[in-house]
Tab-separated table of C-alpha atoms and ligand atoms in Angstrom:
chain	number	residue	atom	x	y	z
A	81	UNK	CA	-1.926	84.206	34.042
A	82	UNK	CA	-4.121	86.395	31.992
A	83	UNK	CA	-7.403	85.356	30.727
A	84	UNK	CA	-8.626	84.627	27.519
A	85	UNK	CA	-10.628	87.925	25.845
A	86	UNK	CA	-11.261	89.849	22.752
A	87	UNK	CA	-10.007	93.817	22.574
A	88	UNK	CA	-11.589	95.987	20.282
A	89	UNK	CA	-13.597	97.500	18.239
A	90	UNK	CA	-10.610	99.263	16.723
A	91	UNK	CA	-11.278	101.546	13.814
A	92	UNK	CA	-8.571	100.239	12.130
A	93	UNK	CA	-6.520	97.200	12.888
A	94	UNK	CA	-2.530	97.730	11.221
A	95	UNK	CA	-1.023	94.514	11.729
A	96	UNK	CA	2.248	94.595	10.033
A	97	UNK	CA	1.590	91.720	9.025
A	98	UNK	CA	2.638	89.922	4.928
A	99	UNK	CA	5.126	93.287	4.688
A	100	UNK	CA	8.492	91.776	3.951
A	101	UNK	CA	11.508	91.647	6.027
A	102	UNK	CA	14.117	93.812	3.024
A	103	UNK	CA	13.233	96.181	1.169
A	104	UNK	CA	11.133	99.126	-0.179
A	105	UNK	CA	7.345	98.709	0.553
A	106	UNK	CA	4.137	100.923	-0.671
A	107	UNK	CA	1.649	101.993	1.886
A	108	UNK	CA	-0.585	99.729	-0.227
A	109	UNK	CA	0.969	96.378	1.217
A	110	UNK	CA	-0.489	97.146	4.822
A	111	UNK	CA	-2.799	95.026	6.038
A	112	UNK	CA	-5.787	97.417	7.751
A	113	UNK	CA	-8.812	95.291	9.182
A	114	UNK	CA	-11.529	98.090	9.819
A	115	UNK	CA	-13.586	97.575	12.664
A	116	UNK	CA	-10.911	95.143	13.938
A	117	UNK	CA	-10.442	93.016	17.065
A	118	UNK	CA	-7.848	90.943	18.610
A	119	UNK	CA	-8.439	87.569	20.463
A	120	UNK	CA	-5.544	87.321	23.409
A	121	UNK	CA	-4.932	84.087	25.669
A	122	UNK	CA	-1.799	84.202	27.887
A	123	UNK	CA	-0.383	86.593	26.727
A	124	UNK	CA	-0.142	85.674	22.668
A	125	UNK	CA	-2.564	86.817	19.933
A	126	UNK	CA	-4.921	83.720	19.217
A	127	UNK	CA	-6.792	85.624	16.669
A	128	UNK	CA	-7.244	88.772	14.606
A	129	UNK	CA	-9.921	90.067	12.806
A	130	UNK	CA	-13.023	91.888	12.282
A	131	UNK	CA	-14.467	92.612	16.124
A	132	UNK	CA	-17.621	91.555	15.516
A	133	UNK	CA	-17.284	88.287	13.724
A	134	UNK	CA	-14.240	87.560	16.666
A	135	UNK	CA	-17.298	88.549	19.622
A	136	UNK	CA	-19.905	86.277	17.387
A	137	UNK	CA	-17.062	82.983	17.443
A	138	UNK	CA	-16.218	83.425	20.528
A	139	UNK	CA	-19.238	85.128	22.323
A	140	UNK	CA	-18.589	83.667	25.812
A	141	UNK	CA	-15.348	85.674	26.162
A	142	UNK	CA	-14.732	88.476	28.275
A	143	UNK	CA	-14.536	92.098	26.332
A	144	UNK	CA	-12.102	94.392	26.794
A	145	UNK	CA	-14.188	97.107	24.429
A	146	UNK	CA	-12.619	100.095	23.308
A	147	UNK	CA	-15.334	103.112	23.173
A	148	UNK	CA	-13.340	105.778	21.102
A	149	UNK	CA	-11.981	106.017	18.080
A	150	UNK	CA	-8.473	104.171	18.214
A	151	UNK	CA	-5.963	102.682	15.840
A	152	UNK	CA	-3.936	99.523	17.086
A	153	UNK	CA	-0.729	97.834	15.831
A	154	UNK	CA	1.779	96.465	17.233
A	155	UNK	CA	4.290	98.033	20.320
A	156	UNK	CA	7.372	99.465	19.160
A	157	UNK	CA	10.687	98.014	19.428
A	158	UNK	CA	13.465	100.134	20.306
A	159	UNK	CA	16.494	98.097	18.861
A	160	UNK	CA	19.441	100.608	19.943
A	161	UNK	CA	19.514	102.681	23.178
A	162	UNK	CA	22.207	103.290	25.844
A	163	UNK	CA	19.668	104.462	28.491
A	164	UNK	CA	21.056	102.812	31.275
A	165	UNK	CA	23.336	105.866	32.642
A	166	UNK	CA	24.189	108.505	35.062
A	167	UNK	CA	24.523	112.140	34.690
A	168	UNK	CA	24.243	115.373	32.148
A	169	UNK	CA	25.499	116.369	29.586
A	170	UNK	CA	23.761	119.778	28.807
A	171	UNK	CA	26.828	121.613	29.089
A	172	UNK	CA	28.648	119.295	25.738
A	173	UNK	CA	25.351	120.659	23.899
A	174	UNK	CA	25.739	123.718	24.815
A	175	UNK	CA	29.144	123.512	23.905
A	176	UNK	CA	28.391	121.974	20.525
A	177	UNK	CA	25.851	124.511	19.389
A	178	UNK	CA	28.806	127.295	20.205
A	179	UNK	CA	30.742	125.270	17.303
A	180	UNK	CA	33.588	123.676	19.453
A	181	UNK	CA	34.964	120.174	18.713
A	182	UNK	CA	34.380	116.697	20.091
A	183	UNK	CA	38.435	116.872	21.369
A	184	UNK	CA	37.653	120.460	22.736
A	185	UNK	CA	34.110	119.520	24.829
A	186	UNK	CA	36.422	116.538	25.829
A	187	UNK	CA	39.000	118.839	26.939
A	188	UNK	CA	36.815	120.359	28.767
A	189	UNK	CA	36.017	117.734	31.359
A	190	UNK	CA	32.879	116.546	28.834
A	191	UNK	CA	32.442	114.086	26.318
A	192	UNK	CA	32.105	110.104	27.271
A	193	UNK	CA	34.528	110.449	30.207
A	194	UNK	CA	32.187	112.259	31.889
A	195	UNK	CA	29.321	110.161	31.639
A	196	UNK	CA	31.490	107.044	32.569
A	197	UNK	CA	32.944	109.370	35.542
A	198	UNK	CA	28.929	109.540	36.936
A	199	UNK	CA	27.925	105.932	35.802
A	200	UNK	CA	30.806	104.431	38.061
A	201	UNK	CA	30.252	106.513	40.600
A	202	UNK	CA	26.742	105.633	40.816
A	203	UNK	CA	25.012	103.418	43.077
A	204	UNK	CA	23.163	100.079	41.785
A	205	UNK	CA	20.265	101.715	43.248
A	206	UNK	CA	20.530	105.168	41.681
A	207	UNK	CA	21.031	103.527	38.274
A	208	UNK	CA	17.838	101.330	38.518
A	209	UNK	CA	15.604	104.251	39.451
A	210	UNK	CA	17.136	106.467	36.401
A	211	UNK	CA	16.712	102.982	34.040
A	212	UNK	CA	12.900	102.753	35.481
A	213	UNK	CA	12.001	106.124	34.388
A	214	UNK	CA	13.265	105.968	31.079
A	215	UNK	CA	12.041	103.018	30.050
A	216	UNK	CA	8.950	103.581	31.798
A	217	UNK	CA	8.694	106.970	29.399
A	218	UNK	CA	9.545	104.835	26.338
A	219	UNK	CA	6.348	102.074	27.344
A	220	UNK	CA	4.222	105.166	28.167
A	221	UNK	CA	5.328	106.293	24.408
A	222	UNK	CA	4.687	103.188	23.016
A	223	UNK	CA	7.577	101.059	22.682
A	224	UNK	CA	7.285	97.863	24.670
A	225	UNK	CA	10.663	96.311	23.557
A	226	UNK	CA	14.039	98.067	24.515
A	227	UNK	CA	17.529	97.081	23.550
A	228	UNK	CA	19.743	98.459	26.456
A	229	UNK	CA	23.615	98.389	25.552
A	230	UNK	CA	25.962	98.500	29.197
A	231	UNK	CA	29.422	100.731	27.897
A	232	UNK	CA	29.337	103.320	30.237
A	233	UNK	CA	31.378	101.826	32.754
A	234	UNK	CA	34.192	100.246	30.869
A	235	UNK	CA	35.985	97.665	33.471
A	236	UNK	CA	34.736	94.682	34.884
A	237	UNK	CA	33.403	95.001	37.605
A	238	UNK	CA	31.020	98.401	36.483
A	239	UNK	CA	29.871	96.976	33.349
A	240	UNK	CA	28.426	93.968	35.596
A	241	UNK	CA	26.426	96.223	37.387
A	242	UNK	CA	25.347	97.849	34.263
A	243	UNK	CA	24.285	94.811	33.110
A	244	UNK	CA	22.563	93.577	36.478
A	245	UNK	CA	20.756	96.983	36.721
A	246	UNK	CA	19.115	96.327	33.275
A	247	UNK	CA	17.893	92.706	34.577
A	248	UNK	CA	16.907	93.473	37.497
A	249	UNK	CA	14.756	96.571	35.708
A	250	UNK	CA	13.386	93.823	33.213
A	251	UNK	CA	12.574	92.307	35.610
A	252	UNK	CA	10.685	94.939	37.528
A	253	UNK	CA	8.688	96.748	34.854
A	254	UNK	CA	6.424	95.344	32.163
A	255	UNK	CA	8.772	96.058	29.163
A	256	UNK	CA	11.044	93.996	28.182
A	257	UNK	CA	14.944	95.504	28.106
A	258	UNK	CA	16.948	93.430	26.076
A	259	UNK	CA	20.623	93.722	27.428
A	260	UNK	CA	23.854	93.855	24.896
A	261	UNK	CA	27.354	94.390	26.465
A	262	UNK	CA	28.406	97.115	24.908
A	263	UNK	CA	32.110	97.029	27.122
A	264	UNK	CA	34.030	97.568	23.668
A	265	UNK	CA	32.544	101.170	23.720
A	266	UNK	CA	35.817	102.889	23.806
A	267	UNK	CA	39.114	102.395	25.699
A	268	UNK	CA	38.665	104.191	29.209
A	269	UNK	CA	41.055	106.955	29.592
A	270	UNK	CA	42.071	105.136	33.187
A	271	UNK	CA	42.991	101.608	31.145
A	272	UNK	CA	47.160	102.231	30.376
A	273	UNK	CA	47.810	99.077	27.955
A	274	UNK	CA	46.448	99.747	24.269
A	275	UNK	CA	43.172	99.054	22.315
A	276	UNK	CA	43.973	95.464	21.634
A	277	UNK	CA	44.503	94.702	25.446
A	278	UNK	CA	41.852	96.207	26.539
A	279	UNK	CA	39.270	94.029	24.551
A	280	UNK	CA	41.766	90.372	25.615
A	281	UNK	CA	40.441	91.920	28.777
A	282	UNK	CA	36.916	92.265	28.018
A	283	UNK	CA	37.295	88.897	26.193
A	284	UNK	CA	39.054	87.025	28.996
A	285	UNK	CA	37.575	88.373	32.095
A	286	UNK	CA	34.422	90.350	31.473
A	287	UNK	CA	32.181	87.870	29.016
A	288	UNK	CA	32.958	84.746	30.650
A	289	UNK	CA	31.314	86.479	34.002
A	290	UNK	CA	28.343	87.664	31.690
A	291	UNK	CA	28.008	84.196	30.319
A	292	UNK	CA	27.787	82.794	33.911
A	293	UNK	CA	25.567	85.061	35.322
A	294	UNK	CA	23.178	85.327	32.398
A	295	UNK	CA	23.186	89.000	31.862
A	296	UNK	CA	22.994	89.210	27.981
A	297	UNK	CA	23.155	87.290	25.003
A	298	UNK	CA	25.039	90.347	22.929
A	299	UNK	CA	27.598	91.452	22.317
A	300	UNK	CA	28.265	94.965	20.578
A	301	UNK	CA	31.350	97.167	19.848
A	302	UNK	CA	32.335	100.961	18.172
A	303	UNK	CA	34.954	100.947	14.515
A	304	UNK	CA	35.806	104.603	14.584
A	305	UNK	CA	38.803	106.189	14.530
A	306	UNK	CA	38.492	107.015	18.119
A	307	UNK	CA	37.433	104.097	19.378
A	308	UNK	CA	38.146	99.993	18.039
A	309	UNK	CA	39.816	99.363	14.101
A	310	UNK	CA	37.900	96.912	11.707
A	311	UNK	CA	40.697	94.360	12.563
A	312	UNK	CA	40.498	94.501	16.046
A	313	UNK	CA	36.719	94.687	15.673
A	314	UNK	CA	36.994	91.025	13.859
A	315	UNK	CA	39.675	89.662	16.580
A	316	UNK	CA	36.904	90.665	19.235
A	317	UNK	CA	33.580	89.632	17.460
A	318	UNK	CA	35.084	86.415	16.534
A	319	UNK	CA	35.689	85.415	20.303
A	320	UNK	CA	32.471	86.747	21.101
A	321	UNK	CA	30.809	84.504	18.429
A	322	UNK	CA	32.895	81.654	19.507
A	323	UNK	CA	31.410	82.519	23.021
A	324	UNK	CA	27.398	82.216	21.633
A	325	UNK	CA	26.953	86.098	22.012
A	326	UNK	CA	24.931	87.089	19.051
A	327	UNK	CA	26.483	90.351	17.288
A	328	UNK	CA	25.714	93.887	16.723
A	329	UNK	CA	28.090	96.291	15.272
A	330	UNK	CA	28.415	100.287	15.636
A	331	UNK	CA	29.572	101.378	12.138
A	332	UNK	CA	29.679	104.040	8.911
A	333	UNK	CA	29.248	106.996	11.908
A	334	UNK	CA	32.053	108.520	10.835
A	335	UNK	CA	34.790	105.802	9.299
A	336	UNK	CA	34.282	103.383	7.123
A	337	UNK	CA	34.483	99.035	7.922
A	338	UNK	CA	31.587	98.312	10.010
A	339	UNK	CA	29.112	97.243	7.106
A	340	UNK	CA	31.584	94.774	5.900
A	341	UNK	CA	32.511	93.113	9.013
A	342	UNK	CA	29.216	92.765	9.983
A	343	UNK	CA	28.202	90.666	6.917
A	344	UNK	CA	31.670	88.862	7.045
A	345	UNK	CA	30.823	87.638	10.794
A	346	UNK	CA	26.872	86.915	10.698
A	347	UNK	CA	26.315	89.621	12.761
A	348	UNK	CA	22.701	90.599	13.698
A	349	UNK	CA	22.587	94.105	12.849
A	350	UNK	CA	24.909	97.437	11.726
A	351	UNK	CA	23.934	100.707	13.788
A	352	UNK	CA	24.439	104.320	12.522
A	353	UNK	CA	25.449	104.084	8.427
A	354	UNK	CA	25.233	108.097	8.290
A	355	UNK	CA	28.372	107.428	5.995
A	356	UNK	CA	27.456	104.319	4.359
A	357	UNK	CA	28.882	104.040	0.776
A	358	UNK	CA	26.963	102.161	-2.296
A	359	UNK	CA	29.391	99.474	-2.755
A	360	UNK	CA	28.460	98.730	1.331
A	361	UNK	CA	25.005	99.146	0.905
A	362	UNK	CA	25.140	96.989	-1.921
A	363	UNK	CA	26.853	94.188	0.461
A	364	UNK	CA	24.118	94.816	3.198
A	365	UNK	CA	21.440	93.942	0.482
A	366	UNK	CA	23.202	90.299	-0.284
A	367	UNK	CA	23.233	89.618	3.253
A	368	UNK	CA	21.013	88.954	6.182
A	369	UNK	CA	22.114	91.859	8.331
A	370	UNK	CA	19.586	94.362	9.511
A	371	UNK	CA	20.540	98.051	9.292
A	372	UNK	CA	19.593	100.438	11.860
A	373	UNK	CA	19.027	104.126	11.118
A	374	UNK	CA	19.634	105.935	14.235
A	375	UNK	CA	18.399	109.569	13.303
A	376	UNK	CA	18.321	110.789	17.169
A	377	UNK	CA	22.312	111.011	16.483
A	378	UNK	CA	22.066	112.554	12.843
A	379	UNK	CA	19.427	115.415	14.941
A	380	UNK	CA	21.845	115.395	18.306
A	381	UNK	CA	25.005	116.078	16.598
A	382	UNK	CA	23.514	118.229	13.723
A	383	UNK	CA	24.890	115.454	11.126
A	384	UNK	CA	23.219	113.901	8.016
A	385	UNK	CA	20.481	110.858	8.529
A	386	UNK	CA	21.472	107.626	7.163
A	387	UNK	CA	20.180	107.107	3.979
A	388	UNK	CA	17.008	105.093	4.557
A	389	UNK	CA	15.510	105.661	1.093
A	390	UNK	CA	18.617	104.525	-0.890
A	391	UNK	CA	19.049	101.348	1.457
A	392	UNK	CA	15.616	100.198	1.136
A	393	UNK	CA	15.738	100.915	-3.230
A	394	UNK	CA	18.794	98.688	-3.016
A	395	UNK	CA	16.931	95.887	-1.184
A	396	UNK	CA	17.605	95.715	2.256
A	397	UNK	CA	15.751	96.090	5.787
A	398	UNK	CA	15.959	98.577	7.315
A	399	UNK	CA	15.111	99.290	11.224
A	400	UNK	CA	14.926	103.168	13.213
A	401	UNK	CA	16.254	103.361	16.706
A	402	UNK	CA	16.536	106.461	18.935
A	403	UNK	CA	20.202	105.461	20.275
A	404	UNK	CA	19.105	107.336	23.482
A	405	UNK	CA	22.271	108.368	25.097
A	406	UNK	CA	23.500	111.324	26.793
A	407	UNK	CA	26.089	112.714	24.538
A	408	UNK	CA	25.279	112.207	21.178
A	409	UNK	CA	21.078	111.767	21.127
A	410	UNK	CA	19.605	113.099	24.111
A	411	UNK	CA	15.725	113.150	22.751
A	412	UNK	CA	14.683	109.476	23.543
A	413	UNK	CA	11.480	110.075	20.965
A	414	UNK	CA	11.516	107.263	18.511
A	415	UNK	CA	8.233	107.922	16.702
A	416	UNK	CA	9.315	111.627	16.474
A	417	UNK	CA	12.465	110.340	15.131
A	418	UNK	CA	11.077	108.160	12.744
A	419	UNK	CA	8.646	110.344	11.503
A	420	UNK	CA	11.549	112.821	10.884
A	421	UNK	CA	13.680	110.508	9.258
A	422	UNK	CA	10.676	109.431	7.092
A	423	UNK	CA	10.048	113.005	5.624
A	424	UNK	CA	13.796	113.584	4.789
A	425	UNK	CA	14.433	110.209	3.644
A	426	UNK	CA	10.699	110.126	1.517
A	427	UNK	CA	10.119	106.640	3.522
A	428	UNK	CA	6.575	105.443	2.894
A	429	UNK	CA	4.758	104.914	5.865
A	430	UNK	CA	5.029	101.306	5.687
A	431	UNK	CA	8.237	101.582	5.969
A	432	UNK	CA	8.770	103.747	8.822
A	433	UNK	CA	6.592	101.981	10.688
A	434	UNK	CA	8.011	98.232	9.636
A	435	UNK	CA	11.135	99.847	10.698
A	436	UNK	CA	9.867	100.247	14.134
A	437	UNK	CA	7.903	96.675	14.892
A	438	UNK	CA	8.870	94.119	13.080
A	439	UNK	CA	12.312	94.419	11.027
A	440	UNK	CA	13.353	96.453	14.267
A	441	UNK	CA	12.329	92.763	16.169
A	442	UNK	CA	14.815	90.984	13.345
A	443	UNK	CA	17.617	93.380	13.921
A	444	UNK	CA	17.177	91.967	17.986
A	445	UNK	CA	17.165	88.520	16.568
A	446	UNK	CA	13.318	88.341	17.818
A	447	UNK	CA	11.000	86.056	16.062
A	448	UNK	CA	8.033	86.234	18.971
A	449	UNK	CA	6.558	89.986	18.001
A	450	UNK	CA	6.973	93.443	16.031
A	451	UNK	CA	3.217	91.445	13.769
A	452	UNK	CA	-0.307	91.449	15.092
A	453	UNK	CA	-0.373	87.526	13.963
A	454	UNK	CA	-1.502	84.487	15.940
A	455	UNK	CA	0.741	82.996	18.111
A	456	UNK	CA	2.964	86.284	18.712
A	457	UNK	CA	2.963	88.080	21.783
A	458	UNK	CA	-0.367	90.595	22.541
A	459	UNK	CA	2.570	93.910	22.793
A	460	UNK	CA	-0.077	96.082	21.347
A	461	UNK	CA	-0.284	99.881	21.215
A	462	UNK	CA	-4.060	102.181	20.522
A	463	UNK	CA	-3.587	105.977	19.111
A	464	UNK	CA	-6.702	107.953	19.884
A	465	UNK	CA	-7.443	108.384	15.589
A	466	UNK	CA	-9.381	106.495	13.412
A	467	UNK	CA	-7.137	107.029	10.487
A	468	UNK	CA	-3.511	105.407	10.983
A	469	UNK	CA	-1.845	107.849	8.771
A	470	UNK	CA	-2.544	110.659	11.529
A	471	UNK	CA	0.033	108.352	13.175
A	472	UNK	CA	3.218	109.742	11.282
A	473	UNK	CA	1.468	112.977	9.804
A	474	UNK	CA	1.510	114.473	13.586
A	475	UNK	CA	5.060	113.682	13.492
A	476	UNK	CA	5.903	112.070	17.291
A	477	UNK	CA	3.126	114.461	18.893
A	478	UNK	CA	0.440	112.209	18.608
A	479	UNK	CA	0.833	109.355	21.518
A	480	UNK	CA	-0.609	105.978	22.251
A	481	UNK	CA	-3.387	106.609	24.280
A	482	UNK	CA	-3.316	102.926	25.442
A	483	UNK	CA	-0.505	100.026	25.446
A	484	UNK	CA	-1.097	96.673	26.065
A	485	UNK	CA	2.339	94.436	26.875
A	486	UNK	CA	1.418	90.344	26.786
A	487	UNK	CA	-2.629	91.570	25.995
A	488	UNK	CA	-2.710	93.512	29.276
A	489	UNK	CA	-3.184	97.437	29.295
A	490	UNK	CA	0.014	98.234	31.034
A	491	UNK	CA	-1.194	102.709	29.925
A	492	UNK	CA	-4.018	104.518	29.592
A	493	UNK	CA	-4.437	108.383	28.946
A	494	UNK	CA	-7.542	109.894	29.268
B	690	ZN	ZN1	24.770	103.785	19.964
């Protein structure tokens, strides 16, 4: 187990910490500790603080100084992603910037089919190593949490490996992937009963197995008009819930239902909201259900952003993730992403960056990180600046030059 030592002197220490969890915040409300230092003991923050008051109180510590100019706060949490797949699909973007259809670049062999096609056919072992590096470029970027949905296999027996892939990544690397069981994607083409069958199937067979074998405490489905209804949604979620699975919800992409539901059943989060109407958003600010902006889709498919800036007026959280995924956001750059989304959407800094530590920890149901606060975990990241606005100003081009996951430096750039 890790020792007990101080990190710093940081030019300036963001913490995250006193922002709420809803609503809008002013750049004002950030808590900035210059010439800041963190205590760490197994892993957890045991103190924060000006560095050389912390090296004074507890002067028989080891120091892990930092020499350069560096701004910490805490690792990034990624709270949507399918990364866990196999497969291109350069030739659907290709297709989409020459103006043809979703139904035509599916009629051409593309679309989801084609990345479920490659993601069954692949081995366990292929999948891990194309998991590893992706989530190895996210921790390199800075994001030490990952939410990892399965839904590219779509029967039994592949979204189990899916989901056994992601563990045994977790396991492997020092980020931590947070599974959901995302098997209520779409209906495979291959699966001949209807909609409704296919998720008694999911229901009867599939998250029983996941249960048993501990692969993931979520459960998440798509309401569009190609893929699961609002009532068939509720039929689903509700047997999920009954299960334990905790909730998260695909909705307002492109059809309307998915805000609704999601405060109806508890659920922890509602992904996408590119069409999200004020009487919805309006709902979302009553409740306790986190909304997450996914602007990798919005710049994928060429489609309008979510609309952070009314969401967070109206009072409620809101968290950014890059819904990584082959079709629909192929980028995988969440602080590029949010800094995007933040210009567009005039998101104050605070904002976009609460939206990315800790309300994105919320929307994951996370209590343990996303603040530099005692007793949380030491997920830190450094960006070589003294000045933490540079962080969003340089728009995603500016990377952490160091990241720390449980207080130790799992990256360094030179
Ligand atoms: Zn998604």
């Amino acid at each position: 187990m890790a020792k007990t030592k101080i990190i710093g002197p940081f030019s300036q220490l963001l913490t995250m910490d006193t922002i709420p969890l809803k609503g809008s915040v002013n750049d004002s409300q950030l808590e900035i500790i210059p010439n800041g230092g963190v205590v760490v003991s197994e892993g957890v923050i045991l103190r924060t603080g000006i560095f050389d008051q912390l090296c004074s109180e507890f002067h028989d510590l080891e120091i892990d100084r930092i020499e350069k100019d560096m701004v910490a706060m805490p690792g990034m949490i990624d709270p949507h992603t399918h990364i866990c797949w196999a497969g291109s699909r350069a030739k659907d973007y290709s297709l989409r910037l020459e103006g043809k259809s979703y139904l035509e670049i599916a009629q051409s062999g593309g679309g989801i089919g084609d990345t479920v096609a490659k993601t069954r056919a692949a081995s366990a072992t292929k999948l891990e190593a194309l998991l590893t590096e992706r989530a190895t470029n996210h921790l390199l970027n800075g994001i030490t949490s990952i939410e990892v949905k399965s839904g590219y296999c779509l029967n039994t027996e592949g979204e189990i490996k899916m989901l056994e892939v992601i563990r045994n990544v977790n396991q492997k690397l020092p980020v931590d992937l947070i599974s959901n069981c995302l098997a209520a994607h779409i209906k495979p083409a291959d699966f001949e009963g209807t909609s409704t069958e296919y998720l008694k199937i999911i229901i009867g067979e599939l998250l029983p197995e996941v249960i048993k074998r501990k692969l993931s405490k979520r459960v998440d489905i798509y309401i569009d008009k190609g893929a699961f209804s609002v009532d068939e949604a509720r039929v689903y979620l509700n047997c999920a819930k009954n299960l334990g699975f905790d909730l998260a919800i695909h909705g307002e992409q492109f059809t309307a239902g998915g805000v609704s539901l999601a405060c109806e059943l508890g659920a922890l989060s509602v992904d996408h909201l590119e069409m999200v109407q004020d009487h919805e958003i309006h709902v979302l600010a009553t409740s306790f259900v986190i909304p997450i902006a996914l602007p990798g889709a919005s710049l994928g498919l060429g489609c309008q952003f979510a609309p952070a800036r009314k969401l967070l007026d109206a009072g409620c959280s809101l968290a950014i993730g890059s819904d990584w995924n082959p079709g629909s956001a192929p980028m995988g750059d969440l602080l590029t992403q949010t800094a995007i989304l933040g210009i567009f959407e005039k998101m104050t800094m605070a904002e976009s960056l609460a939206g990315i530590t800790f309300r994105a920890a919320a929307a994951l149901g996370l209590t343990d990180r996303g603040v530099l606060r005692i007793g949380l975990l030491a997920d830190m990241i450094g960006f070589p600046t003294s000045d933490y606005r540079e962080i969003l100003y340089n728009q995603g081009s500016l990377k952490p030059s160091m990241v720390w996951k449980r207080g130790e430096k799992v990256s360094e750039r030179i």
